[in-house]
Structure formats: structure tokens, C-alpha cells
């Protein structure tokens, strides 16, 4: 584990090189940037998340927001003496929420792969695949079987970007339907409005667990990526504090304990994909 920590701290220094955003350009503290002094003054971590994104963030049966990412964030705040606030957001508006200061991080299965220069990032903590879900009785067994058919993606999501980047696959489709959340997409799948839903593996697995006889995940994936916590560009003090505590939580077993202590696995969490736990 000590070798892991040394390696990950080296990664932190690399990420720090990407933090030259509005702070340096303004020659002063930009709006929304958190300093080390701020972290010592009743700081509240306002976590922006998608409440329709199990197992990382969702509205639980008891009416409260839950999810693996939220549980980790809350535990981290408790250990650091920070306040914690889970702020459900419209995913397509996440950048506006971050820039306005309504949230000070995006922590909810947020893909940093391909967006390395757009935010100040934490260490990557999970692997993910963009997969395709179809009805079990559809007869669709491969991506090529979707030729001429409609595919749903969440607007402004990594799945939408993955489909956009796969030019040949996108060109084969009848249309790509962008909706605000996956609940709407799976309703369309049930109604036959779309033939498939492209989603992060966790979201897909969660739906499969809910309706195991109705849906299947195609074996072919559209893309592979990793999740990290996204902060406003230049928020290195906050990023460093979160990184340091995440490493401690990995070393002392807290991250694994959280992953195993609730129904997150039943909702699609794959512990083998949690990087900080398994390295």
C-alpha cells in the first residue's frame, strides 16, 4: 500500500500541472476557488450529483439521497470535520452549477477520461464501460444489430459522447435520442420508442437487477473510461485535501467497507472496478 500511495501522489503532481485555469489568468482568487484557509473555516462540501444514476447516486426507498459516491463523500467530510451537502442537479447543467458556486464538486460517476483539461480532478477511483441495454426478447445481440434503430442516451453524458465519438456506429443508427435522465430512457425502451439505451455499466446493471427477466446488456462495449471527482478549474487546495483523505480511506479499508455495507452492489456497484480499493 505504501508503494501505491507513493505512485498515486506522483499522479497528483501530474494533475496539478493541469490546474492552470482562471486563477492564474486572473492573477488572484477566482470566484468559486477554495483556499487552504477556507478549508479550516466551517467548510461545507457541496456535492453535485445526478439523482437518477445508481449505484453512485439515487433517491432511496426511504426518500433520502444515497449512493456509493455520496456515502464516500459524506464519510470523507466527517473525517475532515467538514459539513456535507448532497445537491441533486440536472446533469446537462452541471458546469453552470459548478461555476455559480451552487456546488463545489461533481462527484457522481463523473468521467474524467477525455476531459482531463476541463476541470481540476481528483485521483481516478473507478473503471467504467459504456454499454448498451436492450429488451431481452428483442433479438438484438450485437451493436451491428442496432443498425437502422433508435438509441437513447442521457444528454451531456459520457454515453452521449462515446456514441458521438464512434462515428461508424452512430452512422448506422436511425437516430440518437437524448433525454434528461435514464428513467425516461428506460420508459421509452419499455414502450418500444427506442430499441436500446446506452449507459454507464453501473446504471445498466442496476436496471438489470430491478428487471432481470426484461433487459440484457450486450457483450460489446462502446468505450472504456474512468471516474474521478471534478472540481472547478484551479481548485487545487480542495482537490489535494480530498485526494489525501481518499488515500487514507483506501489504506485503512474504509472505501471497501462502504462498498460492502449496503445495497450498492445490488444496485450495480462492481467492487472489482473500484481502482483505489483494488490496487
C-alpha atoms as a PDB file:
ATOM      1  CA  UNK A   1       0.000   0.000   0.000  1.00  0.00           C
ATOM      2  CA  UNK A   2       2.881   2.402   0.718  1.00  0.00           C
ATOM      3  CA  UNK A   3       4.100   1.897  -2.857  1.00  0.00           C
ATOM      4  CA  UNK A   4       0.561   2.602  -4.081  1.00  0.00           C
ATOM      5  CA  UNK A   5       0.390   5.834  -2.104  1.00  0.00           C
ATOM      6  CA  UNK A   6       3.750   6.968  -3.482  1.00  0.00           C
ATOM      7  CA  UNK A   7       2.577   6.218  -7.011  1.00  0.00           C
ATOM      8  CA  UNK A   8      -0.749   7.991  -6.574  1.00  0.00           C
ATOM      9  CA  UNK A   9       0.905  11.043  -5.027  1.00  0.00           C
ATOM     10  CA  UNK A  10       3.048  11.218  -8.147  1.00  0.00           C
ATOM     11  CA  UNK A  11      -0.161  11.182 -10.182  1.00  0.00           C
ATOM     12  CA  UNK A  12      -1.459  14.079  -8.082  1.00  0.00           C
ATOM     13  CA  UNK A  13       1.543  16.161  -9.064  1.00  0.00           C
ATOM     14  CA  UNK A  14       0.839  15.453 -12.727  1.00  0.00           C
ATOM     15  CA  UNK A  15      -2.802  16.518 -12.346  1.00  0.00           C
ATOM     16  CA  UNK A  16      -1.623  19.694 -10.646  1.00  0.00           C
ATOM     17  CA  UNK A  17       0.082  20.734 -13.863  1.00  0.00           C
ATOM     18  CA  UNK A  18      -3.354  20.816 -15.492  1.00  0.00           C
ATOM     19  CA  UNK A  19      -4.743  23.265 -12.956  1.00  0.00           C
ATOM     20  CA  UNK A  20      -3.603  26.444 -14.724  1.00  0.00           C
ATOM     21  CA  UNK A  21      -7.045  27.947 -15.300  1.00  0.00           C
ATOM     22  CA  UNK A  22      -8.816  31.130 -14.389  1.00  0.00           C
ATOM     23  CA  UNK A  23      -6.934  31.525 -11.109  1.00  0.00           C
ATOM     24  CA  UNK A  24      -3.569  32.071 -12.779  1.00  0.00           C
ATOM     25  CA  UNK A  25      -5.087  34.090 -15.591  1.00  0.00           C
ATOM     26  CA  UNK A  26      -6.766  36.496 -13.189  1.00  0.00           C
ATOM     27  CA  UNK A  27      -3.651  36.813 -11.018  1.00  0.00           C
ATOM     28  CA  UNK A  28      -5.856  36.320  -7.966  1.00  0.00           C
ATOM     29  CA  UNK A  29      -8.532  34.172  -6.425  1.00  0.00           C
ATOM     30  CA  UNK A  30     -11.236  33.374  -8.956  1.00  0.00           C
ATOM     31  CA  UNK A  31     -14.870  33.006  -7.968  1.00  0.00           C
ATOM     32  CA  UNK A  32     -15.574  29.590  -6.516  1.00  0.00           C
ATOM     33  CA  UNK A  33     -11.941  28.714  -5.828  1.00  0.00           C
ATOM     34  CA  UNK A  34     -11.352  27.309  -2.335  1.00  0.00           C
ATOM     35  CA  UNK A  35      -8.142  28.168  -0.473  1.00  0.00           C
ATOM     36  CA  UNK A  36      -6.460  26.252   2.344  1.00  0.00           C
ATOM     37  CA  UNK A  37      -7.763  28.890   4.775  1.00  0.00           C
ATOM     38  CA  UNK A  38     -11.324  28.249   3.574  1.00  0.00           C
ATOM     39  CA  UNK A  39     -10.965  24.568   4.432  1.00  0.00           C
ATOM     40  CA  UNK A  40     -10.398  25.490   8.076  1.00  0.00           C
ATOM     41  CA  UNK A  41     -13.489  27.691   8.434  1.00  0.00           C
ATOM     42  CA  UNK A  42     -16.627  25.571   8.741  1.00  0.00           C
ATOM     43  CA  UNK A  43     -16.219  24.426   5.156  1.00  0.00           C
ATOM     44  CA  UNK A  44     -19.158  22.635   3.530  1.00  0.00           C
ATOM     45  CA  UNK A  45     -18.543  20.260   0.641  1.00  0.00           C
ATOM     46  CA  UNK A  46     -21.479  20.724  -1.738  1.00  0.00           C
ATOM     47  CA  UNK A  47     -21.569  17.617  -3.893  1.00  0.00           C
ATOM     48  CA  UNK A  48     -23.367  17.910  -7.220  1.00  0.00           C
ATOM     49  CA  UNK A  49     -24.875  14.594  -8.353  1.00  0.00           C
ATOM     50  CA  UNK A  50     -27.463  13.034 -10.639  1.00  0.00           C
ATOM     51  CA  UNK A  51     -30.242  11.503  -8.545  1.00  0.00           C
ATOM     52  CA  UNK A  52     -31.053   9.077 -11.390  1.00  0.00           C
ATOM     53  CA  UNK A  53     -27.611   7.465 -11.507  1.00  0.00           C
ATOM     54  CA  UNK A  54     -27.486   4.317  -9.362  1.00  0.00           C
ATOM     55  CA  UNK A  55     -25.410   2.901  -7.767  1.00  0.00           C
ATOM     56  CA  UNK A  56     -23.418   6.150  -7.400  1.00  0.00           C
ATOM     57  CA  UNK A  57     -26.318   8.500  -6.673  1.00  0.00           C
ATOM     58  CA  UNK A  58     -30.070   7.955  -6.382  1.00  0.00           C
ATOM     59  CA  UNK A  59     -33.193   8.592  -4.340  1.00  0.00           C
ATOM     60  CA  UNK A  60     -33.505   5.657  -1.936  1.00  0.00           C
ATOM     61  CA  UNK A  61     -36.717   3.945  -0.883  1.00  0.00           C
ATOM     62  CA  UNK A  62     -36.684   5.898   2.386  1.00  0.00           C
ATOM     63  CA  UNK A  63     -36.910   9.183   0.475  1.00  0.00           C
ATOM     64  CA  UNK A  64     -33.294  10.182   1.143  1.00  0.00           C
ATOM     65  CA  UNK A  65     -30.461  10.581  -1.343  1.00  0.00           C
ATOM     66  CA  UNK A  66     -27.986   7.730  -1.280  1.00  0.00           C
ATOM     67  CA  UNK A  67     -25.316   6.085  -3.411  1.00  0.00           C
ATOM     68  CA  UNK A  68     -21.742   4.877  -3.179  1.00  0.00           C
ATOM     69  CA  UNK A  69     -20.227   8.222  -4.171  1.00  0.00           C
ATOM     70  CA  UNK A  70     -22.396  10.141  -1.730  1.00  0.00           C
ATOM     71  CA  UNK A  71     -21.543   7.731   1.085  1.00  0.00           C
ATOM     72  CA  UNK A  72     -17.818   8.086   0.414  1.00  0.00           C
ATOM     73  CA  UNK A  73     -18.093  11.872   0.215  1.00  0.00           C
ATOM     74  CA  UNK A  74     -20.028  12.074   3.483  1.00  0.00           C
ATOM     75  CA  UNK A  75     -17.548   9.838   5.294  1.00  0.00           C
ATOM     76  CA  UNK A  76     -14.676  11.933   3.955  1.00  0.00           C
ATOM     77  CA  UNK A  77     -16.346  15.107   5.235  1.00  0.00           C
ATOM     78  CA  UNK A  78     -16.952  13.561   8.654  1.00  0.00           C
ATOM     79  CA  UNK A  79     -13.281  12.629   8.922  1.00  0.00           C
ATOM     80  CA  UNK A  80     -12.120  16.106   7.904  1.00  0.00           C
ATOM     81  CA  UNK A  81     -14.625  17.954  10.069  1.00  0.00           C
ATOM     82  CA  UNK A  82     -16.403  19.471   7.058  1.00  0.00           C
ATOM     83  CA  UNK A  83     -20.088  19.912   6.515  1.00  0.00           C
ATOM     84  CA  UNK A  84     -21.676  17.833   3.752  1.00  0.00           C
ATOM     85  CA  UNK A  85     -24.493  18.691   1.377  1.00  0.00           C
ATOM     86  CA  UNK A  86     -25.791  16.463  -1.401  1.00  0.00           C
ATOM     87  CA  UNK A  87     -27.120  18.708  -4.189  1.00  0.00           C
ATOM     88  CA  UNK A  88     -29.153  16.973  -6.928  1.00  0.00           C
ATOM     89  CA  UNK A  89     -28.566  18.651 -10.273  1.00  0.00           C
ATOM     90  CA  UNK A  90     -29.671  18.386 -13.858  1.00  0.00           C
ATOM     91  CA  UNK A  91     -26.662  16.700 -15.436  1.00  0.00           C
ATOM     92  CA  UNK A  92     -26.645  18.925 -18.507  1.00  0.00           C
ATOM     93  CA  UNK A  93     -26.392  21.965 -16.182  1.00  0.00           C
ATOM     94  CA  UNK A  94     -23.505  20.650 -14.062  1.00  0.00           C
ATOM     95  CA  UNK A  95     -20.955  23.161 -15.378  1.00  0.00           C
ATOM     96  CA  UNK A  96     -23.249  26.126 -14.695  1.00  0.00           C
ATOM     97  CA  UNK A  97     -23.921  24.838 -11.177  1.00  0.00           C
ATOM     98  CA  UNK A  98     -20.180  24.494 -10.540  1.00  0.00           C
ATOM     99  CA  UNK A  99     -19.296  27.908 -11.957  1.00  0.00           C
ATOM    100  CA  UNK A 100     -22.108  29.574  -9.979  1.00  0.00           C
ATOM    101  CA  UNK A 101     -20.832  28.076  -6.724  1.00  0.00           C
ATOM    102  CA  UNK A 102     -24.046  26.159  -6.075  1.00  0.00           C
ATOM    103  CA  UNK A 103     -21.802  23.100  -5.823  1.00  0.00           C
ATOM    104  CA  UNK A 104     -18.052  22.871  -5.308  1.00  0.00           C
ATOM    105  CA  UNK A 105     -17.527  19.461  -6.861  1.00  0.00           C
ATOM    106  CA  UNK A 106     -19.173  16.959  -9.208  1.00  0.00           C
ATOM    107  CA  UNK A 107     -18.951  13.562  -7.545  1.00  0.00           C
ATOM    108  CA  UNK A 108     -21.269  11.052  -9.173  1.00  0.00           C
ATOM    109  CA  UNK A 109     -19.763   8.644 -11.656  1.00  0.00           C
ATOM    110  CA  UNK A 110     -18.203  11.625 -13.440  1.00  0.00           C
ATOM    111  CA  UNK A 111     -15.986  10.644 -16.360  1.00  0.00           C
ATOM    112  CA  UNK A 112     -12.615  12.365 -16.472  1.00  0.00           C
ATOM    113  CA  UNK A 113     -11.307  10.362 -19.457  1.00  0.00           C
ATOM    114  CA  UNK A 114     -11.164  12.785 -22.374  1.00  0.00           C
ATOM    115  CA  UNK A 115     -11.919  15.775 -20.140  1.00  0.00           C
ATOM    116  CA  UNK A 116      -8.555  15.969 -18.369  1.00  0.00           C
ATOM    117  CA  UNK A 117      -8.075  19.668 -19.149  1.00  0.00           C
ATOM    118  CA  UNK A 118     -11.641  20.788 -18.444  1.00  0.00           C
ATOM    119  CA  UNK A 119     -11.633  20.517 -14.638  1.00  0.00           C
ATOM    120  CA  UNK A 120      -9.287  20.063 -11.711  1.00  0.00           C
ATOM    121  CA  UNK A 121      -9.615  16.345 -10.994  1.00  0.00           C
ATOM    122  CA  UNK A 122      -9.198  14.032  -8.053  1.00  0.00           C
ATOM    123  CA  UNK A 123      -7.463  10.709  -8.411  1.00  0.00           C
ATOM    124  CA  UNK A 124      -9.449   8.302 -10.589  1.00  0.00           C
ATOM    125  CA  UNK A 125     -11.324   5.913  -8.319  1.00  0.00           C
ATOM    126  CA  UNK A 126     -13.354   3.620 -10.605  1.00  0.00           C
ATOM    127  CA  UNK A 127     -13.264   1.973 -14.012  1.00  0.00           C
ATOM    128  CA  UNK A 128     -16.354   2.095 -16.200  1.00  0.00           C
ATOM    129  CA  UNK A 129     -17.635   0.840 -19.537  1.00  0.00           C
ATOM    130  CA  UNK A 130     -20.312   2.401 -21.707  1.00  0.00           C
ATOM    131  CA  UNK A 131     -22.657  -0.455 -22.545  1.00  0.00           C
ATOM    132  CA  UNK A 132     -25.927  -0.988 -24.376  1.00  0.00           C
ATOM    133  CA  UNK A 133     -29.122  -2.344 -22.801  1.00  0.00           C
ATOM    134  CA  UNK A 134     -31.871  -3.928 -24.904  1.00  0.00           C
ATOM    135  CA  UNK A 135     -35.083  -5.808 -24.203  1.00  0.00           C
ATOM    136  CA  UNK A 136     -34.400  -9.485 -23.544  1.00  0.00           C
ATOM    137  CA  UNK A 137     -36.845 -10.559 -26.250  1.00  0.00           C
ATOM    138  CA  UNK A 138     -35.635  -8.048 -28.870  1.00  0.00           C
ATOM    139  CA  UNK A 139     -33.400 -10.462 -30.771  1.00  0.00           C
ATOM    140  CA  UNK A 140     -30.606  -7.854 -30.647  1.00  0.00           C
ATOM    141  CA  UNK A 141     -27.290  -9.479 -29.691  1.00  0.00           C
ATOM    142  CA  UNK A 142     -24.649  -7.085 -31.072  1.00  0.00           C
ATOM    143  CA  UNK A 143     -24.067  -3.423 -31.842  1.00  0.00           C
ATOM    144  CA  UNK A 144     -24.447  -4.171 -35.538  1.00  0.00           C
ATOM    145  CA  UNK A 145     -27.988  -5.426 -34.880  1.00  0.00           C
ATOM    146  CA  UNK A 146     -28.909  -1.849 -33.909  1.00  0.00           C
ATOM    147  CA  UNK A 147     -28.452  -0.627 -37.487  1.00  0.00           C
ATOM    148  CA  UNK A 148     -31.487   1.430 -38.505  1.00  0.00           C
ATOM    149  CA  UNK A 149     -32.809   1.548 -34.943  1.00  0.00           C
ATOM    150  CA  UNK A 150     -33.161   4.285 -32.291  1.00  0.00           C
ATOM    151  CA  UNK A 151     -30.770   4.534 -29.346  1.00  0.00           C
ATOM    152  CA  UNK A 152     -31.299   6.585 -26.165  1.00  0.00           C
ATOM    153  CA  UNK A 153     -28.511   8.428 -24.321  1.00  0.00           C
ATOM    154  CA  UNK A 154     -28.591  10.885 -21.446  1.00  0.00           C
ATOM    155  CA  UNK A 155     -27.952  14.454 -22.593  1.00  0.00           C
ATOM    156  CA  UNK A 156     -24.428  15.718 -21.868  1.00  0.00           C
ATOM    157  CA  UNK A 157     -23.368  12.309 -20.562  1.00  0.00           C
ATOM    158  CA  UNK A 158     -20.274  10.225 -21.236  1.00  0.00           C
ATOM    159  CA  UNK A 159     -22.513   7.752 -23.049  1.00  0.00           C
ATOM    160  CA  UNK A 160     -23.641  10.507 -25.419  1.00  0.00           C
ATOM    161  CA  UNK A 161     -20.002  11.435 -26.041  1.00  0.00           C
ATOM    162  CA  UNK A 162     -18.994   7.806 -26.556  1.00  0.00           C
ATOM    163  CA  UNK A 163     -21.668   7.339 -29.220  1.00  0.00           C
ATOM    164  CA  UNK A 164     -20.649  10.619 -30.857  1.00  0.00           C
ATOM    165  CA  UNK A 165     -17.014   9.505 -30.957  1.00  0.00           C
ATOM    166  CA  UNK A 166     -17.901   6.132 -32.518  1.00  0.00           C
ATOM    167  CA  UNK A 167     -18.709   7.591 -35.924  1.00  0.00           C
ATOM    168  CA  UNK A 168     -19.354   4.308 -37.709  1.00  0.00           C
ATOM    169  CA  UNK A 169     -21.720   3.039 -35.024  1.00  0.00           C
ATOM    170  CA  UNK A 170     -23.602   6.336 -34.845  1.00  0.00           C
ATOM    171  CA  UNK A 171     -23.967   6.471 -38.619  1.00  0.00           C
ATOM    172  CA  UNK A 172     -25.558   3.018 -38.591  1.00  0.00           C
ATOM    173  CA  UNK A 173     -28.347   4.131 -36.244  1.00  0.00           C
ATOM    174  CA  UNK A 174     -31.675   5.575 -37.270  1.00  0.00           C
ATOM    175  CA  UNK A 175     -31.334   8.247 -34.578  1.00  0.00           C
ATOM    176  CA  UNK A 176     -29.807   9.054 -31.208  1.00  0.00           C
ATOM    177  CA  UNK A 177     -32.454  10.233 -28.741  1.00  0.00           C
ATOM    178  CA  UNK A 178     -31.091  12.486 -25.977  1.00  0.00           C
ATOM    179  CA  UNK A 179     -33.192  12.672 -22.805  1.00  0.00           C
ATOM    180  CA  UNK A 180     -32.582  14.343 -19.460  1.00  0.00           C
ATOM    181  CA  UNK A 181     -32.359  11.149 -17.386  1.00  0.00           C
ATOM    182  CA  UNK A 182     -32.267   7.374 -17.680  1.00  0.00           C
ATOM    183  CA  UNK A 183     -35.673   6.805 -16.122  1.00  0.00           C
ATOM    184  CA  UNK A 184     -37.216   8.414 -19.184  1.00  0.00           C
ATOM    185  CA  UNK A 185     -34.947   6.382 -21.445  1.00  0.00           C
ATOM    186  CA  UNK A 186     -35.942   3.056 -19.916  1.00  0.00           C
ATOM    187  CA  UNK A 187     -39.604   4.033 -20.138  1.00  0.00           C
ATOM    188  CA  UNK A 188     -39.059   4.595 -23.855  1.00  0.00           C
ATOM    189  CA  UNK A 189     -37.313   1.229 -24.086  1.00  0.00           C
ATOM    190  CA  UNK A 190     -40.266  -0.450 -22.377  1.00  0.00           C
ATOM    191  CA  UNK A 191     -42.695   1.315 -24.729  1.00  0.00           C
ATOM    192  CA  UNK A 192     -40.684   0.454 -27.825  1.00  0.00           C
ATOM    193  CA  UNK A 193     -39.955   4.100 -28.666  1.00  0.00           C
ATOM    194  CA  UNK A 194     -36.245   3.244 -28.696  1.00  0.00           C
ATOM    195  CA  UNK A 195     -34.588  -0.109 -29.294  1.00  0.00           C
ATOM    196  CA  UNK A 196     -31.729   0.357 -26.854  1.00  0.00           C
ATOM    197  CA  UNK A 197     -30.236   2.518 -24.115  1.00  0.00           C
ATOM    198  CA  UNK A 198     -26.526   3.372 -23.950  1.00  0.00           C
ATOM    199  CA  UNK A 199     -25.420   3.908 -20.361  1.00  0.00           C
ATOM    200  CA  UNK A 200     -22.641   3.525 -17.836  1.00  0.00           C
ATOM    201  CA  UNK A 201     -22.254  -0.067 -16.698  1.00  0.00           C
ATOM    202  CA  UNK A 202     -23.458   0.649 -13.153  1.00  0.00           C
ATOM    203  CA  UNK A 203     -26.676   2.239 -14.385  1.00  0.00           C
ATOM    204  CA  UNK A 204     -27.270  -0.661 -16.761  1.00  0.00           C
ATOM    205  CA  UNK A 205     -26.555  -3.279 -14.089  1.00  0.00           C
ATOM    206  CA  UNK A 206     -28.914  -1.521 -11.701  1.00  0.00           C
ATOM    207  CA  UNK A 207     -31.752  -1.773 -14.199  1.00  0.00           C
ATOM    208  CA  UNK A 208     -30.927  -5.407 -14.884  1.00  0.00           C
ATOM    209  CA  UNK A 209     -31.132  -6.141 -11.161  1.00  0.00           C
ATOM    210  CA  UNK A 210     -34.540  -4.488 -10.986  1.00  0.00           C
ATOM    211  CA  UNK A 211     -35.922  -6.331 -14.022  1.00  0.00           C
ATOM    212  CA  UNK A 212     -33.638  -9.296 -14.617  1.00  0.00           C
ATOM    213  CA  UNK A 213     -36.058 -11.026 -16.978  1.00  0.00           C
ATOM    214  CA  UNK A 214     -36.728  -7.982 -19.154  1.00  0.00           C
ATOM    215  CA  UNK A 215     -33.325  -6.493 -20.055  1.00  0.00           C
ATOM    216  CA  UNK A 216     -29.918  -7.705 -21.171  1.00  0.00           C
ATOM    217  CA  UNK A 217     -26.568  -5.933 -21.567  1.00  0.00           C
ATOM    218  CA  UNK A 218     -24.826  -6.517 -24.885  1.00  0.00           C
ATOM    219  CA  UNK A 219     -21.362  -8.051 -24.549  1.00  0.00           C
ATOM    220  CA  UNK A 220     -19.827  -5.430 -26.864  1.00  0.00           C
ATOM    221  CA  UNK A 221     -18.963  -2.147 -25.182  1.00  0.00           C
ATOM    222  CA  UNK A 222     -18.894   1.289 -26.808  1.00  0.00           C
ATOM    223  CA  UNK A 223     -15.986   2.677 -24.763  1.00  0.00           C
ATOM    224  CA  UNK A 224     -13.929   2.346 -21.576  1.00  0.00           C
ATOM    225  CA  UNK A 225     -13.300   5.192 -19.149  1.00  0.00           C
ATOM    226  CA  UNK A 226     -12.578   6.123 -15.536  1.00  0.00           C
ATOM    227  CA  UNK A 227     -14.391   8.158 -12.903  1.00  0.00           C
ATOM    228  CA  UNK A 228     -12.931  10.946 -10.758  1.00  0.00           C
ATOM    229  CA  UNK A 229     -14.223  13.855  -8.698  1.00  0.00           C
ATOM    230  CA  UNK A 230     -14.387  17.049 -10.776  1.00  0.00           C
ATOM    231  CA  UNK A 231     -13.633  20.444  -9.223  1.00  0.00           C
ATOM    232  CA  UNK A 232     -13.711  23.931 -10.703  1.00  0.00           C
ATOM    233  CA  UNK A 233     -10.506  24.516 -12.627  1.00  0.00           C
ATOM    234  CA  UNK A 234      -7.912  25.891 -10.227  1.00  0.00           C
ATOM    235  CA  UNK A 235      -9.429  24.373  -7.073  1.00  0.00           C
ATOM    236  CA  UNK A 236      -6.203  22.554  -6.221  1.00  0.00           C
ATOM    237  CA  UNK A 237      -6.354  23.051  -2.434  1.00  0.00           C
ATOM    238  CA  UNK A 238      -9.731  21.330  -2.266  1.00  0.00           C
ATOM    239  CA  UNK A 239      -8.599  18.636  -4.707  1.00  0.00           C
ATOM    240  CA  UNK A 240      -5.456  17.915  -2.688  1.00  0.00           C
ATOM    241  CA  UNK A 241      -7.393  17.638   0.581  1.00  0.00           C
ATOM    242  CA  UNK A 242      -9.874  15.196  -0.977  1.00  0.00           C
ATOM    243  CA  UNK A 243      -7.105  13.146  -2.600  1.00  0.00           C
ATOM    244  CA  UNK A 244      -5.142  12.829   0.629  1.00  0.00           C
ATOM    245  CA  UNK A 245      -8.184  11.616   2.579  1.00  0.00           C
ATOM    246  CA  UNK A 246      -9.270   9.203  -0.181  1.00  0.00           C
ATOM    247  CA  UNK A 247      -5.851   7.556   0.006  1.00  0.00           C
ATOM    248  CA  UNK A 248      -6.179   7.169   3.763  1.00  0.00           C
ATOM    249  CA  UNK A 249      -9.664   5.697   3.337  1.00  0.00           C
ATOM    250  CA  UNK A 250      -8.296   3.222   0.806  1.00  0.00           C
ATOM    251  CA  UNK A 251      -5.436   2.194   3.062  1.00  0.00           C
ATOM    252  CA  UNK A 252      -7.499   1.690   6.214  1.00  0.00           C
ATOM    253  CA  UNK A 253     -10.245  -0.249   4.408  1.00  0.00           C
ATOM    254  CA  UNK A 254     -12.973   2.377   4.711  1.00  0.00           C
ATOM    255  CA  UNK A 255     -13.694   2.515   0.964  1.00  0.00           C
ATOM    256  CA  UNK A 256     -14.144  -1.250   0.802  1.00  0.00           C
ATOM    257  CA  UNK A 257     -16.301  -1.234   3.916  1.00  0.00           C
ATOM    258  CA  UNK A 258     -18.622   1.361   2.401  1.00  0.00           C
ATOM    259  CA  UNK A 259     -18.893  -0.618  -0.826  1.00  0.00           C
ATOM    260  CA  UNK A 260     -19.841  -3.770   1.088  1.00  0.00           C
ATOM    261  CA  UNK A 261     -22.036  -2.308   3.819  1.00  0.00           C
ATOM    262  CA  UNK A 262     -25.229  -1.515   1.895  1.00  0.00           C
ATOM    263  CA  UNK A 263     -27.260  -2.345  -1.165  1.00  0.00           C
ATOM    264  CA  UNK A 264     -24.853  -0.633  -3.587  1.00  0.00           C
ATOM    265  CA  UNK A 265     -23.723  -3.957  -5.052  1.00  0.00           C
ATOM    266  CA  UNK A 266     -27.346  -4.943  -5.592  1.00  0.00           C
ATOM    267  CA  UNK A 267     -27.818  -1.683  -7.477  1.00  0.00           C
ATOM    268  CA  UNK A 268     -24.921  -2.374  -9.842  1.00  0.00           C
ATOM    269  CA  UNK A 269     -21.712  -1.464  -7.992  1.00  0.00           C
ATOM    270  CA  UNK A 270     -18.831  -3.712  -9.092  1.00  0.00           C
ATOM    271  CA  UNK A 271     -16.169  -3.717  -6.398  1.00  0.00           C
ATOM    272  CA  UNK A 272     -13.581  -5.075  -8.842  1.00  0.00           C
ATOM    273  CA  UNK A 273     -13.890  -1.803 -10.783  1.00  0.00           C
ATOM    274  CA  UNK A 274     -13.038   0.381  -7.777  1.00  0.00           C
ATOM    275  CA  UNK A 275      -9.440   1.354  -8.510  1.00  0.00           C
ATOM    276  CA  UNK A 276      -8.339   2.695  -5.126  1.00  0.00           C
ATOM    277  CA  UNK A 277      -9.660  -0.411  -3.362  1.00  0.00           C
ATOM    278  CA  UNK A 278      -8.115  -2.979  -5.664  1.00  0.00           C
ATOM    279  CA  UNK A 279      -4.599  -1.678  -6.375  1.00  0.00           C
END
